[in-house]
Short mmCIF file of C-alpha atoms and ligand atoms in Angstrom, two decimals:
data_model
loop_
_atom_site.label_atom_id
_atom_site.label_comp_id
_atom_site.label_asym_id
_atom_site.label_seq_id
_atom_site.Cartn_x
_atom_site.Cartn_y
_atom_site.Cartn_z
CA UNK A 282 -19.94 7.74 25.34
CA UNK A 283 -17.40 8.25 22.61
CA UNK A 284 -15.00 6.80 24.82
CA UNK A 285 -17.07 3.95 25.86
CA UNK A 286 -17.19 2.98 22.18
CA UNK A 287 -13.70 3.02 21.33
CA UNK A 288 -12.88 0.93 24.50
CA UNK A 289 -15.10 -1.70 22.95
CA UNK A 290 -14.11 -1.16 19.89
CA UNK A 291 -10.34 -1.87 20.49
CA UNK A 292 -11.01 -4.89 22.86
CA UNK A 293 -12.91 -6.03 20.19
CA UNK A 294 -10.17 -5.46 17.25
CA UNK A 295 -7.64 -7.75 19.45
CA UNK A 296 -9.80 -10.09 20.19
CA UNK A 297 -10.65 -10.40 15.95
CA UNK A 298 -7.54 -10.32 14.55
CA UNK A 299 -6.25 -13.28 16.40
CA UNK A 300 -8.24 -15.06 13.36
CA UNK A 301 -9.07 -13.54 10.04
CA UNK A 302 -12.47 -12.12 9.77
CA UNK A 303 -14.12 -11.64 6.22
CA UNK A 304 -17.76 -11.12 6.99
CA UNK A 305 -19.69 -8.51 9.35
CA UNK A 306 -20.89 -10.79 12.11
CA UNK A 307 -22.48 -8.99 15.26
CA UNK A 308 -20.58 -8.11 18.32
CA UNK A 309 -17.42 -7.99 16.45
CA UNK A 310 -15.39 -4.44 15.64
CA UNK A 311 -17.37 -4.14 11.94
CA UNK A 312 -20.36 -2.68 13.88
CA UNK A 313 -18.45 0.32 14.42
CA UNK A 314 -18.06 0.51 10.51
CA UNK A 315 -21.58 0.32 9.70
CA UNK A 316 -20.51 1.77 6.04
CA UNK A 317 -18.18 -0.30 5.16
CA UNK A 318 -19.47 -3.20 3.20
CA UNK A 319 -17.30 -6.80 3.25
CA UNK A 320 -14.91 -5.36 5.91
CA UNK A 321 -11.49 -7.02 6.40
CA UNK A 322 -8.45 -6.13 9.13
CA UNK A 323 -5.16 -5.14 8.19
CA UNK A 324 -2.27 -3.70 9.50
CA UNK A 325 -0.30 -1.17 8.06
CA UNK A 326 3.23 -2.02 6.22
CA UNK A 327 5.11 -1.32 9.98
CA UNK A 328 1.74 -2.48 12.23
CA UNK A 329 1.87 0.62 13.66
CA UNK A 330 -1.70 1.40 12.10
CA UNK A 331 -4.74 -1.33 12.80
CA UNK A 332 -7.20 -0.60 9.77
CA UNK A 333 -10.60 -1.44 8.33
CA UNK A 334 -11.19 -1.68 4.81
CA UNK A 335 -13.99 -1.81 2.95
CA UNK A 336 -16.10 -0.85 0.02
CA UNK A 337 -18.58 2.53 1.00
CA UNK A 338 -21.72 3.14 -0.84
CA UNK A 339 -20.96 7.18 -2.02
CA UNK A 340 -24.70 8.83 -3.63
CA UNK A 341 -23.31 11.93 -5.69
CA UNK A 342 -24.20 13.94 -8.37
CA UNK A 343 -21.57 16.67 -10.27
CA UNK A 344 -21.66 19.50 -12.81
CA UNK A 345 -19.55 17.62 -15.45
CA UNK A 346 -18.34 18.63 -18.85
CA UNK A 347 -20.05 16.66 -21.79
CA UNK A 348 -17.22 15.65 -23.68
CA UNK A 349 -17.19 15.21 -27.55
CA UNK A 350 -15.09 12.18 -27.59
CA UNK A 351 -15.83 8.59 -28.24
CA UNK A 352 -12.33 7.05 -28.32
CA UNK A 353 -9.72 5.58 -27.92
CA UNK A 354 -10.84 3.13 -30.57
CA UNK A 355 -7.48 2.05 -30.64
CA UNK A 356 -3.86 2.60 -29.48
CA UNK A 357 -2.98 4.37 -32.60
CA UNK A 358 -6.00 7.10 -31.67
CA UNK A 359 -4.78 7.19 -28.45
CA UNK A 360 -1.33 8.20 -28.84
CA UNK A 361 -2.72 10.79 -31.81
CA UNK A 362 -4.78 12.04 -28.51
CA UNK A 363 -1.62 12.70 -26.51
CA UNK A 364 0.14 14.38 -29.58
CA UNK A 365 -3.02 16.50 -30.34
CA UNK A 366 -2.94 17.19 -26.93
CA UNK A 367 0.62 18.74 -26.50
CA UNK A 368 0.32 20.73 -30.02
CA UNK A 369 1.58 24.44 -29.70
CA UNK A 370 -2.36 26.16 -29.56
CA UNK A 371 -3.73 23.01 -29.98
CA UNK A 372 -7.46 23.44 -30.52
CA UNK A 373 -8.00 19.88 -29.23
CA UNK A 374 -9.53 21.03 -25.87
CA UNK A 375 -11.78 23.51 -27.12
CA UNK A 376 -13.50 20.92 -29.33
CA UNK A 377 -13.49 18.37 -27.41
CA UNK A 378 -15.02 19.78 -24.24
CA UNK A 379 -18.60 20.83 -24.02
CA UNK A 380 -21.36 22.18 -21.96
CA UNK A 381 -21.74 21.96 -18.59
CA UNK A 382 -24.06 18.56 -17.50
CA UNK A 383 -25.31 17.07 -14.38
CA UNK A 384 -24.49 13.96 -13.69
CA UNK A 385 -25.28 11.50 -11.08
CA UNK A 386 -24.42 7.95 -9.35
CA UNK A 387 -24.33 5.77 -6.28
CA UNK A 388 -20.41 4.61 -6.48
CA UNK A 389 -18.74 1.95 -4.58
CA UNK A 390 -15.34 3.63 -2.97
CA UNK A 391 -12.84 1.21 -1.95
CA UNK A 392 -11.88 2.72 1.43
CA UNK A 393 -9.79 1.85 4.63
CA UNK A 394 -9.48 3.69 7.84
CA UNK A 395 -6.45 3.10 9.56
CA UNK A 396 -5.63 4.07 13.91
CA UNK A 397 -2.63 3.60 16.08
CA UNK A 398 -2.69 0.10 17.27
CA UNK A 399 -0.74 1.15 20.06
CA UNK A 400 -4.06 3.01 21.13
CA UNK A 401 -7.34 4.77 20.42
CA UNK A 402 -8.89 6.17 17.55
CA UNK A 403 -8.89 9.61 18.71
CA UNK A 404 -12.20 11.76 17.24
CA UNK A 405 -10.34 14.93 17.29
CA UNK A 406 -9.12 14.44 13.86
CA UNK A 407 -8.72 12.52 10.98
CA UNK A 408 -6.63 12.85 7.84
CA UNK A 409 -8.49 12.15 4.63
CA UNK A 410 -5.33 11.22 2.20
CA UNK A 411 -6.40 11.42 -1.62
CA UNK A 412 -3.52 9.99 -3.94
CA UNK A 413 -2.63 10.77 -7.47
CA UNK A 414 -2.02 9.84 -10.73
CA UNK A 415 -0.86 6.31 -11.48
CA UNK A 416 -1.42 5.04 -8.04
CA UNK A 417 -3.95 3.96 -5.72
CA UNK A 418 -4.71 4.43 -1.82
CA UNK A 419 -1.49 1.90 -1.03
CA UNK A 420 0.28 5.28 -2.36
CA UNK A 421 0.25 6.28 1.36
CA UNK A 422 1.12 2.81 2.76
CA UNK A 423 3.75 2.04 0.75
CA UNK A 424 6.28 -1.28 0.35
CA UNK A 425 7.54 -1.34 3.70
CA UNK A 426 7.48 1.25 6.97
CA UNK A 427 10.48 3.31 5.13
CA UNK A 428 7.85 4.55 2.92
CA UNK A 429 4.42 4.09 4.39
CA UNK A 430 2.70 7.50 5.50
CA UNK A 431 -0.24 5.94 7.44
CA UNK A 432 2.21 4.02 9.41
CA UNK A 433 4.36 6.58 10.39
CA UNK A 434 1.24 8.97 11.00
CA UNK A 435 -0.33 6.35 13.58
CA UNK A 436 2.94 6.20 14.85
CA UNK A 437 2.45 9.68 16.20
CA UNK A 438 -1.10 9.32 17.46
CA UNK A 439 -3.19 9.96 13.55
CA UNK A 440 -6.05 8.42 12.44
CA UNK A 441 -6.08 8.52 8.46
CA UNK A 442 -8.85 7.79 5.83
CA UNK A 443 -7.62 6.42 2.45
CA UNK A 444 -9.94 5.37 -0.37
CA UNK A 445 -9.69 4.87 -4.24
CA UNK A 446 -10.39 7.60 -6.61
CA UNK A 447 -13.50 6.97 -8.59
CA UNK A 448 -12.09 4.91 -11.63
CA UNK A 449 -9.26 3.71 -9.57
CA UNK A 450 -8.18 0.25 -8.18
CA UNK A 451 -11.39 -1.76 -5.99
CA UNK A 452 -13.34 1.47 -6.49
CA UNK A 453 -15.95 1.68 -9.17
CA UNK A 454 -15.22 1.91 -13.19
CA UNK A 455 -17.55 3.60 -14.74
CA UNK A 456 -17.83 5.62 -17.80
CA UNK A 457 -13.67 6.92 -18.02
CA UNK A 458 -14.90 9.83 -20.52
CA UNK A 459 -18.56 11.31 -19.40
CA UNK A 460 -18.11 10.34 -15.58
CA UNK A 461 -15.14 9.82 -14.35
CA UNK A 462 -13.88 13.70 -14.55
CA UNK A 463 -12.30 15.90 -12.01
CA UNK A 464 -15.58 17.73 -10.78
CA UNK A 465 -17.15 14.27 -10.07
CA UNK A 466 -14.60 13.39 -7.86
CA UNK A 467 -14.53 16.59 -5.62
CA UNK A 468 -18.33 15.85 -5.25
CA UNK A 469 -16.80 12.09 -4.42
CA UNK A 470 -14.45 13.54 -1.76
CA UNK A 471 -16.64 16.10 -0.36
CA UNK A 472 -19.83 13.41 0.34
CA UNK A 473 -16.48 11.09 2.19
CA UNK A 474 -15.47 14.07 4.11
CA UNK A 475 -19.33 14.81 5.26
CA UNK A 476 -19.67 10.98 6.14
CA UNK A 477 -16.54 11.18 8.15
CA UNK A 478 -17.57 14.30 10.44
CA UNK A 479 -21.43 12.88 10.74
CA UNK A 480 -20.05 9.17 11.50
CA UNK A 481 -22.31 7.40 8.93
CA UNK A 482 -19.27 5.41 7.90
CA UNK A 483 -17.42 4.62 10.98
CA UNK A 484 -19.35 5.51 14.62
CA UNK A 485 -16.73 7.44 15.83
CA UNK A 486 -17.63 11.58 14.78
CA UNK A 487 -14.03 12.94 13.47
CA UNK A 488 -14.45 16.62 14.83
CA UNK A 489 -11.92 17.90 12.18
CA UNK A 490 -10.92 16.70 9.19
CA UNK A 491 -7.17 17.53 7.39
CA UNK A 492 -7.23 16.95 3.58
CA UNK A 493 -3.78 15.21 2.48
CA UNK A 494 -2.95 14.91 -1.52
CA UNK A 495 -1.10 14.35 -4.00
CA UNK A 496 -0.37 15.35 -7.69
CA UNK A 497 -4.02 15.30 -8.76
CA UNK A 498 -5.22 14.38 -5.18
CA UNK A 499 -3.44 17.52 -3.84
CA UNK A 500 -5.85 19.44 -6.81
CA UNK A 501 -9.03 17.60 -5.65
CA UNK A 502 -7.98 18.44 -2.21
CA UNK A 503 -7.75 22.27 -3.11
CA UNK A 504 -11.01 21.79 -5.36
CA UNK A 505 -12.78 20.56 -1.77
CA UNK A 506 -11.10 23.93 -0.11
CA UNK A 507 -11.94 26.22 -3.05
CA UNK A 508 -16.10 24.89 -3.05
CA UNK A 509 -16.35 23.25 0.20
CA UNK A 510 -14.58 25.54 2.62
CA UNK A 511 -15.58 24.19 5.41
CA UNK A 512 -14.69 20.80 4.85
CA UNK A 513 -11.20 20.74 5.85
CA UNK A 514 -9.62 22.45 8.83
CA UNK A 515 -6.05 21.95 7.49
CA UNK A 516 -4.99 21.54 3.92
CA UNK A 517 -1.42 19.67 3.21
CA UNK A 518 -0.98 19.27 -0.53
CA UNK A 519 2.22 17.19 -1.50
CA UNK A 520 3.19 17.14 -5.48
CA UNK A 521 1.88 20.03 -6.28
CA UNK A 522 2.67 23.68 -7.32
CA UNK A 523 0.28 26.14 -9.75
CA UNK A 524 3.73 25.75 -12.11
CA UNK A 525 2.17 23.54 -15.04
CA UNK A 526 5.45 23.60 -17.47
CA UNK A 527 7.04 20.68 -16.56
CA UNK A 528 3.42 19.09 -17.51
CA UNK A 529 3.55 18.55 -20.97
CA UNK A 530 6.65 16.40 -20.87
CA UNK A 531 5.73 14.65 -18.06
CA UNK A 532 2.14 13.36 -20.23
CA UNK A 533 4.73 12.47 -23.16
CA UNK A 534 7.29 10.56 -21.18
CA UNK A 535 4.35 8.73 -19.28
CA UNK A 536 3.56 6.89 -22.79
CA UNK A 537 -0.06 6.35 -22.54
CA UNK A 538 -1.59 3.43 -23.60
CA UNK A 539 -4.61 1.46 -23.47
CA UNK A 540 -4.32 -0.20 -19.78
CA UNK A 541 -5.90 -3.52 -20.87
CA UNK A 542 -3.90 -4.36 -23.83
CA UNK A 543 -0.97 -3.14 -21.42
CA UNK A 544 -2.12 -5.71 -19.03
CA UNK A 545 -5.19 -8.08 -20.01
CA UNK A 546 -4.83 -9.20 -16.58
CA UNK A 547 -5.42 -6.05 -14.13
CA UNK A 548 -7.31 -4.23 -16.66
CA UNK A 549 -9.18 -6.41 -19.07
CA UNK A 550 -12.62 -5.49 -18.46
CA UNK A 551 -11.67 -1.72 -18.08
CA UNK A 552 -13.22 0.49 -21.57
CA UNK A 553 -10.45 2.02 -23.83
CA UNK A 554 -10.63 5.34 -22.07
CA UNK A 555 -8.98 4.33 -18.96
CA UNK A 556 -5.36 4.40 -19.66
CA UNK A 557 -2.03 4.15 -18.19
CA UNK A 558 1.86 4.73 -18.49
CA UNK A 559 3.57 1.80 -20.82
CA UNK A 560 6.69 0.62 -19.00
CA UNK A 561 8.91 0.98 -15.93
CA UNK A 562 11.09 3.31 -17.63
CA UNK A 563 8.20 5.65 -18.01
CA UNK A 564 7.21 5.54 -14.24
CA UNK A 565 10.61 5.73 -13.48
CA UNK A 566 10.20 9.01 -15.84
CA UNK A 567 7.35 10.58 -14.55
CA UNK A 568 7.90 9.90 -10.85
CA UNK A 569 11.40 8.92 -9.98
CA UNK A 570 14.37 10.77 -9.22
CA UNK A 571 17.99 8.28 -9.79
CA UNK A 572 19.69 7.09 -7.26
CA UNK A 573 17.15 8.26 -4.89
CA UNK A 574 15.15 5.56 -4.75
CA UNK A 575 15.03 2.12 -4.23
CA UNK A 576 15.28 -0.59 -7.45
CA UNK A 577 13.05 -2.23 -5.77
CA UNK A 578 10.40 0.27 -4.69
CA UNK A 579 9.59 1.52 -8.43
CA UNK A 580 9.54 -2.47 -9.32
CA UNK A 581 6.97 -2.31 -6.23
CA UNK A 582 5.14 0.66 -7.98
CA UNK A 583 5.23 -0.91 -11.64
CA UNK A 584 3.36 -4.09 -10.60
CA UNK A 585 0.70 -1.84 -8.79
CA UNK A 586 0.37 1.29 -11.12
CA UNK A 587 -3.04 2.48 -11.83
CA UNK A 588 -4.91 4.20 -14.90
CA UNK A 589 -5.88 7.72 -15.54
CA UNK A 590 -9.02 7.77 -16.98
CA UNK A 591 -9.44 10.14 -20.53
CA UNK A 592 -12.48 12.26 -18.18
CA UNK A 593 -9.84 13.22 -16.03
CA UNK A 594 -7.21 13.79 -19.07
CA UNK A 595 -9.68 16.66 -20.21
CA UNK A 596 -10.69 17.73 -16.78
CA UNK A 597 -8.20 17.73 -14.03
CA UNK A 598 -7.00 21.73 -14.80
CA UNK A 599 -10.75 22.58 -14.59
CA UNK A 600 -10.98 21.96 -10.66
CA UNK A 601 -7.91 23.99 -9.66
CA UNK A 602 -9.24 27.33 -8.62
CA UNK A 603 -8.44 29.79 -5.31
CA UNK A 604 -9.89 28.77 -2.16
CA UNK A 605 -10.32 32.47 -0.69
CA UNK A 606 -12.61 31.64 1.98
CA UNK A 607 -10.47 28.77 3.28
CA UNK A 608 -8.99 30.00 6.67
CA UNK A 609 -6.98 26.76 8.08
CA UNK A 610 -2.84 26.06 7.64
CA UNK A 611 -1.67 24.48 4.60
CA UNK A 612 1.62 22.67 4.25
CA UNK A 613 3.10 22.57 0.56
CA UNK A 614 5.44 19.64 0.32
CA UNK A 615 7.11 19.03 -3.41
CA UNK A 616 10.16 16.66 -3.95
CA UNK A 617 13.07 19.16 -5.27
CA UNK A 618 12.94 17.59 -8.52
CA UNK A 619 9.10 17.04 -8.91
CA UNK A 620 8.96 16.51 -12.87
CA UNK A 621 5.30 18.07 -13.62
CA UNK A 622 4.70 20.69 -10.64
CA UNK A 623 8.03 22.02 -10.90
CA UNK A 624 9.58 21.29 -14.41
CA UNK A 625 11.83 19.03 -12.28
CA UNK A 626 13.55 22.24 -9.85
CA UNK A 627 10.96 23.35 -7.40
CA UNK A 628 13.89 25.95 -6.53
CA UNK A 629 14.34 27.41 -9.75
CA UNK A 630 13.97 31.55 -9.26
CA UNK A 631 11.85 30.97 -5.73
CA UNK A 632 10.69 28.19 -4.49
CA UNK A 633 7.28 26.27 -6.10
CA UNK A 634 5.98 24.98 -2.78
CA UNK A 635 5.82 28.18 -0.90
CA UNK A 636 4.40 30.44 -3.88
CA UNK A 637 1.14 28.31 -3.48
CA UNK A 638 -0.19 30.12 -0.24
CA UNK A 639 -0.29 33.46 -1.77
CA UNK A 640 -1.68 31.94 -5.47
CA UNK A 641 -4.32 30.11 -4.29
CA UNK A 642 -5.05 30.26 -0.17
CA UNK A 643 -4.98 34.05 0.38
CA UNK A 644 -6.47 33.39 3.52
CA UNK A 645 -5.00 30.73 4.75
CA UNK A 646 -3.68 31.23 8.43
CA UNK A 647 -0.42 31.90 9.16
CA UNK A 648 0.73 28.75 10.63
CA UNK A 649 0.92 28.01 7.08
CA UNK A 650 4.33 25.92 5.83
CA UNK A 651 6.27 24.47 3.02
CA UNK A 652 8.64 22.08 2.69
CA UNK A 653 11.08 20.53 -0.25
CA UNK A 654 12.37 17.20 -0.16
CA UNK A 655 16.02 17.18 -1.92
CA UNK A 656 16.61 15.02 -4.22
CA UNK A 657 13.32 13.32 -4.67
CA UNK A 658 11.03 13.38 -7.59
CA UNK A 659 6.93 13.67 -8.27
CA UNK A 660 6.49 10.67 -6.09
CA UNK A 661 7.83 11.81 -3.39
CA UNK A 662 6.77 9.11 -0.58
CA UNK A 663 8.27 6.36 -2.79
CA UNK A 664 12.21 7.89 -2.27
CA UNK A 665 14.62 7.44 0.90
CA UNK A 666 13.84 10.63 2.38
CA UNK A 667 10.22 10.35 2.28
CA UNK A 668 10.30 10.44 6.43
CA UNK A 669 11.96 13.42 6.32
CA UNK A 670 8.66 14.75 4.76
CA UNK A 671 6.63 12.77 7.12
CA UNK A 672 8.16 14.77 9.88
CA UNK A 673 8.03 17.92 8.46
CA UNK A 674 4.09 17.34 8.45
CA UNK A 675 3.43 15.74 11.36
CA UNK A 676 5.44 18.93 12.95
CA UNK A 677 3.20 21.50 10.85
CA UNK A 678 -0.04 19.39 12.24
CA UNK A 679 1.26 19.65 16.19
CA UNK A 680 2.48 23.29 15.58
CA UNK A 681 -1.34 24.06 14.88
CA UNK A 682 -2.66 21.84 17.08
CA UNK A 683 -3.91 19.22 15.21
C1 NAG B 145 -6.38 13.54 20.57
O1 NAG B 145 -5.79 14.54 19.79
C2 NAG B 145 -5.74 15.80 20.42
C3 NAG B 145 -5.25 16.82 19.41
O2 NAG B 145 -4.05 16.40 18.85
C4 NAG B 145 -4.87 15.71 21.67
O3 NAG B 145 -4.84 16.96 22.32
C5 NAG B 145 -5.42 14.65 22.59
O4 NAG B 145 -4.54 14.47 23.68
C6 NAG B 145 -5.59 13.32 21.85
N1 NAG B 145 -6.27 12.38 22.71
C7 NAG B 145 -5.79 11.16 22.97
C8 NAG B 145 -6.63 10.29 23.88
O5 NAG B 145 -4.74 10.77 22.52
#
């Protein structure tokens, strides 16, 4: 039956991408993406990935944190905010956040899921990526195929989900202070990862499903392991150590700023709490490691970068917590000089991507690896090396079967 299905469904892909399709008409490869609402085609940056993209309907409710904050009313507050922020004992935090309170929404997710065009969607498995900071889903399909980790995944047989975070990119802005927190968007990922494995989004049932992060993503994605357990059968977190020193100088060299008097265009309609770093030389700060990288690739990343909304500011830390009962493999990938995870030298007295097993994933299973990418910084899929990290995951994924 399954089989049946993706036979159609592939015949059908060829046979629609010979010309554009921007509507769900009947008998064409949308049916098999019943979720996805004004569904295009794309390819991935190599075409070694077909995908659909679309927006998903995602009904969720979260225990949030009622914050005591009405700002920014201006960029003046906001950069007070930062400095408040990174005071020695700073009491900001303590004032700021309040009680636990439930909140709920139906949320459009901008979402794409992307298969080998070579061949099938295969239902084994899918890999539900979940990017960071600053970026948005084309974080994992970057520039060109030198970069882009859905292309070289599909390459090697994967099927991959990618979506924007709540607050992010085509996905839905709401409230950046009451809503928009970190809590809200495991309860985002978790109700994606449940529509994956039940098929409400896309007819084929993925049997298992592998969280992929990074920076905050690779928090969310242990947030989903630590309260969901059963969500993911494999865990590979990228950007990310439980070493938070390097943190407060990454949030000052970012320069926050209001994102739409940074750029009227992208963000003009966004409220004052979603923010976003000021300049090149500040992405190039919180994310780049010089001369590993491409001139071109953080100009790539400049025009695209994405805000952080002041929810998540308060909230991100809150998420973080052991997953004891998860049981899978993780893979811990960190570039060597990964600014905010690793105070910019993961291998400084040990080694801040394999300490993470033992910290958080006490029973993870022993096929768990780890893996550091010289030379490169926070973002680590944006640097030359970045398929050397591909490899090293697609290689943990085949040693345990996935
Ligand atoms: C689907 O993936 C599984 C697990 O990696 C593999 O054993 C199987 O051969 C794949 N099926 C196809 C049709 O590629």
């Amino acid at each position: 039956m399954l089989q049946t299905l993706v036979v159609i469904c592939l015949a059908l892909a060829s046979r629609v991408t010979a010309t554009p399709t921007f509507s769900l008409f009947p008998g064409t490869i949308f049916e098999q993406f019943p979720g996805f609402e004004g569904a295009t085609i794309l390819t991935s940056q190599g075409g070694h990935a077909k995908c659909v993209r679309g927006n998903l309907n995602v009904q969720t409710s979260s225990s949030n944190v009622k914050l005591n904050y009405d700002g920014p009313s201006s960029q003046l507050a906001l950069t007070e905010l930062v400095l408040e922020n990174l005071q020695v004992n700073s009491p900001l935090s303590a004032s700021v956040v309040g009680a636990k309170t439930q909140v709920s929404g139906s949320y459009k997710i901008n979402s794409q899921i992307c298969w080998p065009s070579s061949g099938s969607m295969n239902a084994s498995s899918i890999q539900f990526l979940t990017h960071g900071v600053g970026f948005d889903k084309s974080y994992w399909d970057f520039y060109s195929s030198d970069y882009s980790y859905i292309d070289f995944m599909a390459e090697q047989g994967y099927t991959t989900f990618s979506y924007d975070r709540l607050g992010v990119g085509a996905s839905a802005h709401p409230d950046p202070i009451q809503v928009v927190q970190a809590q809200m968007e495991v309860e985002v990922a978790h109700t994606l990862i449940q529509g994956l494995r039940s098929g409400s989004y896309c007819t084929t049932k993925f049997q298992k499903v592998i969280g992929v992060g990074h920076s905050l993503g690779s928090i969310l994605t242990t947030g989903v392991a630590s309260q969901y357990p059963a969500d993911l059968d494999a865990a590979v977190l990228t950007g990310f150590s439980i070493d938070a020193a390097g943190f407060p100088v990454f949030f000052a060299g970012l320069n926050l700023v209001i994102a739409k008097e940074n750029n009227p265009l992208r963000f003009g309609l966004l409220q004052n709490g979603y923010i976003v770093s000021d300049t090149k030389v500040s992405n190039q700060f919180g994310f780049f490691r010089y001369p590993n990288f491409s001139p071109a690739v953080l100009d790539a990343s400049e025009r695209v970068k994405q805000t952080l909304s002041i929810g998540e500011f308060f909230t991100n830390a809150m998420v973080l917590a052991p997953a004891p009962e998860f049981t899978g493999p993780i893979d811990v990938v960190d570039g060597e000089n990964d600014l905010p995870f690793c105070q910019s030298n993961c291998l400084n007295n040990g080694n801040r991507a394999a300490e993470v097993k033992g910290a958080l994933f006490p029973a993870a299973s022993a096929g768990s690896d780890s893996y550091i990418l010289k030379g490169a910084g926070h973002g680590l899929n944006l640097h030359y090396g970045a398929k050397d990290a591909y490899k090293h995951i697609a290689g943990f994924l085949a040693k345990n079967g996935y």
